[in-house]
Coordinates of C-alpha atoms and ligand atoms in Angstrom, one line a residue:
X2 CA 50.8 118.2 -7.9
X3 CA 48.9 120.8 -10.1
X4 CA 46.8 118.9 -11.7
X5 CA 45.7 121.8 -14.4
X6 CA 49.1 122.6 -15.3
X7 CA 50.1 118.4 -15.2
X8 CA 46.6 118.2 -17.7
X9 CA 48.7 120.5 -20.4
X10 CA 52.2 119.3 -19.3
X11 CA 50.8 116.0 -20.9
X12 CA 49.1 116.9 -23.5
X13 CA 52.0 119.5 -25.2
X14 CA 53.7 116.8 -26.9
X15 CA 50.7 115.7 -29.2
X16 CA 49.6 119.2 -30.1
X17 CA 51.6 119.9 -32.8
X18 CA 51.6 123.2 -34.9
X19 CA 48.1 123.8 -37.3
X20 CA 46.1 120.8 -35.5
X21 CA 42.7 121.5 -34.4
X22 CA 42.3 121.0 -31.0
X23 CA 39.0 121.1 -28.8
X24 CA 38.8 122.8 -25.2
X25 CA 35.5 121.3 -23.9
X26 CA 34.9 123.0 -20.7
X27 CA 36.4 126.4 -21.4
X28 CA 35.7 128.5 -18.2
X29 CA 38.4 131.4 -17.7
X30 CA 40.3 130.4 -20.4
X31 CA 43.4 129.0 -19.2
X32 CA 43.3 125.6 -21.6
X33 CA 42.1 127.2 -24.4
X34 CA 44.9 129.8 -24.4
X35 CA 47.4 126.8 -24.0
X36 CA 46.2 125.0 -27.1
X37 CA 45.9 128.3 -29.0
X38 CA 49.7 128.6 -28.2
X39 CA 50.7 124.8 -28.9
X40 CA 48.2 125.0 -32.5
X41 CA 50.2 128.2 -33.5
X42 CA 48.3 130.4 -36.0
X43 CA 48.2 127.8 -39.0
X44 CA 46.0 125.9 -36.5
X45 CA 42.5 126.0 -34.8
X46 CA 41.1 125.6 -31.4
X47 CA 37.5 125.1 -30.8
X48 CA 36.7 126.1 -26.8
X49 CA 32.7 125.6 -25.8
X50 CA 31.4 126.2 -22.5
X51 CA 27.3 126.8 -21.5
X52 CA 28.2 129.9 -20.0
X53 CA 27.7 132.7 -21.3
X54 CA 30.3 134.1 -18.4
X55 CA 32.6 131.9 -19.5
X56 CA 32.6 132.7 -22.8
X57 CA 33.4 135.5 -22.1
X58 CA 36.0 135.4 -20.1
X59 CA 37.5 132.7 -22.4
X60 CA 37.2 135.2 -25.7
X61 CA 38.3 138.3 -23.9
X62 CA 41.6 136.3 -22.7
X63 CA 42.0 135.0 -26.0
X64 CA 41.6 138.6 -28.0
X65 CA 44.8 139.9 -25.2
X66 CA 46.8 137.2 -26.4
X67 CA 46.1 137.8 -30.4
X68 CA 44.8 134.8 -31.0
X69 CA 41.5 136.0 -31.8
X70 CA 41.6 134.2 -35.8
X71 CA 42.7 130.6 -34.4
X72 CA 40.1 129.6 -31.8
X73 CA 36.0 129.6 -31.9
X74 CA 34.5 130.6 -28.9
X75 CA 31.5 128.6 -28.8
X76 CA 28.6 129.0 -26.1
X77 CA 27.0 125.2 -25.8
X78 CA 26.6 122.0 -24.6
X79 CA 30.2 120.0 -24.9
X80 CA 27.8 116.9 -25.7
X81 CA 26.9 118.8 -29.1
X82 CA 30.5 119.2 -30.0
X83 CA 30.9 117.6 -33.2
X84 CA 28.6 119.4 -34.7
X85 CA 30.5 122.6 -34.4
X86 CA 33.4 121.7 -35.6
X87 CA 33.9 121.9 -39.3
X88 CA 33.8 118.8 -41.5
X89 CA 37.2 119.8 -42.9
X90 CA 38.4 119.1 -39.2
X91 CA 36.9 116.2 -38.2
X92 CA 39.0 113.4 -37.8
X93 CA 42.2 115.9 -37.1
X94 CA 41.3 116.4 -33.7
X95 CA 45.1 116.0 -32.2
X96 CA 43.8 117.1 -28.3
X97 CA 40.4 117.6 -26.3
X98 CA 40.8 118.6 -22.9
X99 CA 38.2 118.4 -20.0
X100 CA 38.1 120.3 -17.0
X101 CA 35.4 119.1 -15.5
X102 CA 33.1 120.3 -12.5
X103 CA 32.2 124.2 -11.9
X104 CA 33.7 127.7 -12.5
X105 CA 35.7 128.7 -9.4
X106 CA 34.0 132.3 -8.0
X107 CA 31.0 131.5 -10.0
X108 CA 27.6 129.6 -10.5
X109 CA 27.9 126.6 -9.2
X110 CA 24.7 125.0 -10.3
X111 CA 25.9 125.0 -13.5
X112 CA 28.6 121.8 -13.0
X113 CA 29.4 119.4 -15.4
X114 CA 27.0 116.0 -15.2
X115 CA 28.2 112.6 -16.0
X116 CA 25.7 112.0 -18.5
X117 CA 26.5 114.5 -20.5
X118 CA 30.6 114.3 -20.1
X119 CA 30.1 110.8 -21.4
X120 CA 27.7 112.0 -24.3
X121 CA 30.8 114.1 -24.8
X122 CA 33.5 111.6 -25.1
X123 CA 31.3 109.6 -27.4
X124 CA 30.9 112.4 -29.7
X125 CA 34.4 113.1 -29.3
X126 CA 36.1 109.6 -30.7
X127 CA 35.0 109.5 -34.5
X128 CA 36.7 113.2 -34.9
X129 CA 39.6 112.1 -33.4
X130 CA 43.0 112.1 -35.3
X131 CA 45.1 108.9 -35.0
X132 CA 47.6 109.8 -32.0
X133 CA 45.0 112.5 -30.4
X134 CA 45.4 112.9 -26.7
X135 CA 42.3 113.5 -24.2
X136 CA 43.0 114.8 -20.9
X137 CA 40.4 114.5 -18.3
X138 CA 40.2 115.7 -15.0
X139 CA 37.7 115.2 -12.2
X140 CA 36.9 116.3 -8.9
X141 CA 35.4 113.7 -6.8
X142 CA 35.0 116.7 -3.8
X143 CA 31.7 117.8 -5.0
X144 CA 28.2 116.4 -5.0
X145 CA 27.8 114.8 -8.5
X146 CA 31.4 115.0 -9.0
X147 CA 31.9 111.3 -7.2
X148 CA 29.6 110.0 -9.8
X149 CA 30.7 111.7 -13.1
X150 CA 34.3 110.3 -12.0
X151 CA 33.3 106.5 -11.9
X152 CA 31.4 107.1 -15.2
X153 CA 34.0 108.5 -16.8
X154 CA 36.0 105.2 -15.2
X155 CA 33.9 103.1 -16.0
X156 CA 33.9 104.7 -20.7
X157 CA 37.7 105.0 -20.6
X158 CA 37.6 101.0 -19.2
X159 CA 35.3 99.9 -21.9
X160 CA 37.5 101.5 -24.0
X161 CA 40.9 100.4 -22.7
X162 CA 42.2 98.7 -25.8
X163 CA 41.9 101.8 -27.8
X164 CA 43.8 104.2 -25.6
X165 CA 47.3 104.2 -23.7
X166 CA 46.4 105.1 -20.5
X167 CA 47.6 107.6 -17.3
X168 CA 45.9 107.9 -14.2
X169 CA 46.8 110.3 -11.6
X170 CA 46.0 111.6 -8.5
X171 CA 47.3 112.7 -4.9
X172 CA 47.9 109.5 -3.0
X173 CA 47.5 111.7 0.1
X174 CA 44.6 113.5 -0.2
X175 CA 41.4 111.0 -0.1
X176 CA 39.2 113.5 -2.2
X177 CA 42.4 113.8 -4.7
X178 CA 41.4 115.5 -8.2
X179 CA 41.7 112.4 -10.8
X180 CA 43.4 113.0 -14.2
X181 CA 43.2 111.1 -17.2
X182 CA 45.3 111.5 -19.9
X183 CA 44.4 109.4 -22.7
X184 CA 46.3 108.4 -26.2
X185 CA 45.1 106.9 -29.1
X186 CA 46.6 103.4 -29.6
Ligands
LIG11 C1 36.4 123.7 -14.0 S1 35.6 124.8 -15.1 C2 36.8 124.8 -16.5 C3 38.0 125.6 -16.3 C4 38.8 125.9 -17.5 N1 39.3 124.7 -18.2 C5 39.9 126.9 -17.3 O1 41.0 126.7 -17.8 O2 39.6 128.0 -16.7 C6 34.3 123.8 -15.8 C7 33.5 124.5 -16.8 O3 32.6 123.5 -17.4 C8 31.5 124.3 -17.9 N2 30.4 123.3 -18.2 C9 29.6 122.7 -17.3 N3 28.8 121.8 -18.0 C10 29.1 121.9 -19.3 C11 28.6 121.3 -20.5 N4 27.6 120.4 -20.5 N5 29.1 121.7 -21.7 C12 30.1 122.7 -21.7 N6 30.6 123.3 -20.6 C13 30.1 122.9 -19.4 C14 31.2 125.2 -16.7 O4 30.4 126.3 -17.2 C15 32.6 125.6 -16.3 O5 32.9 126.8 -16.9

């Protein structure tokens, strides 16, 4: 399984057209250009990152694909999130998508941490729209990793009347990426 492409494979269907959608963990770009495509240019995507690099990289491959005018490049903390996007928007959040862990080919000190994932999911919720979608996905291969998995377990089962929930990963592979992909009841 591709767990990257399965993470937009599931959201697609709640993204519609001019929804504002959040790519929390932007990196090279890859989910942020997917939303941008699914939001069409009515609609507005909002990718952060704490790179700088990765900001970069995620406004340079969004400027080649013309979609410059419908998504915010933001550099900072994913925890901070509401407060970057507009109060217009908050509340029509149809899809937030996580990537969590490092930048492949790049710093890896700078790695997602559980404490702060969470801080973003919380933030996340009130800004939601009714039938938003969240896709989260972990890798439990890296040191810290392990941890910010069974947090992020541990909020979406606190939380498990609110959301229709699908959990996936390789049944083969004992350090299997985990994906979450969570609706709104
Ligand atoms: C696995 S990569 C994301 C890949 C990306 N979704 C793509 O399509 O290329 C994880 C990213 O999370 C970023 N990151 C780590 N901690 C963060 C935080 N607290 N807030 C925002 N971004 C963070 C890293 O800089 C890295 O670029």
């Amino acid at each position: 399984m591709h767990f990257t492409v399965e993470a937009q494979n599931r959201c697609r269907p709640w993204v519609p057209r001019s929804s504002i959608a959040i790519d929390a963990t932007a990196g090279n770009g890859f989910d942020t250009l997917f939303l941008a495509d699914c939001v069409g240019s009515q609609g507005r995507v909002y990718a952060l990152d704490l790179q700088a690099d990765a900001i970069l990289r995620t406004a340079n491959k969004v400027a080649q694909a013309g979609y410059s005018d419908r998504v915010q490049c933001i550099r900072a903390d994913h925890a901070s999130l509401a407060d970057h996007v507009q109060v217009e928007h908050r509340g029509r959040i149809s899809c937030a998508m996580f990537n969590l862990g490092y930048l492949p080919h790049s710093d890896k000190s700078v790695v997602t941490q559980a404490a702060t994932t969470l801080r973003a999911l919380d933030a996340l919720e009130p800004i939601l729209a009714p039938s938003a979608v969240i896709s989260i996905l972990a890798y439990v291969g890296h040191s810290a990793g392990l941890e910010e998995s069974q947090a992020v377990d541990h909020w979406i089962q606190k939380r498990i009347e609110s959301y229709l929930v699908d959990r996936l990963v390789d049944e083969s592979n004992s350090i299997s990426p985990i994906l979450w992909v969570l609706r709104r009841r």
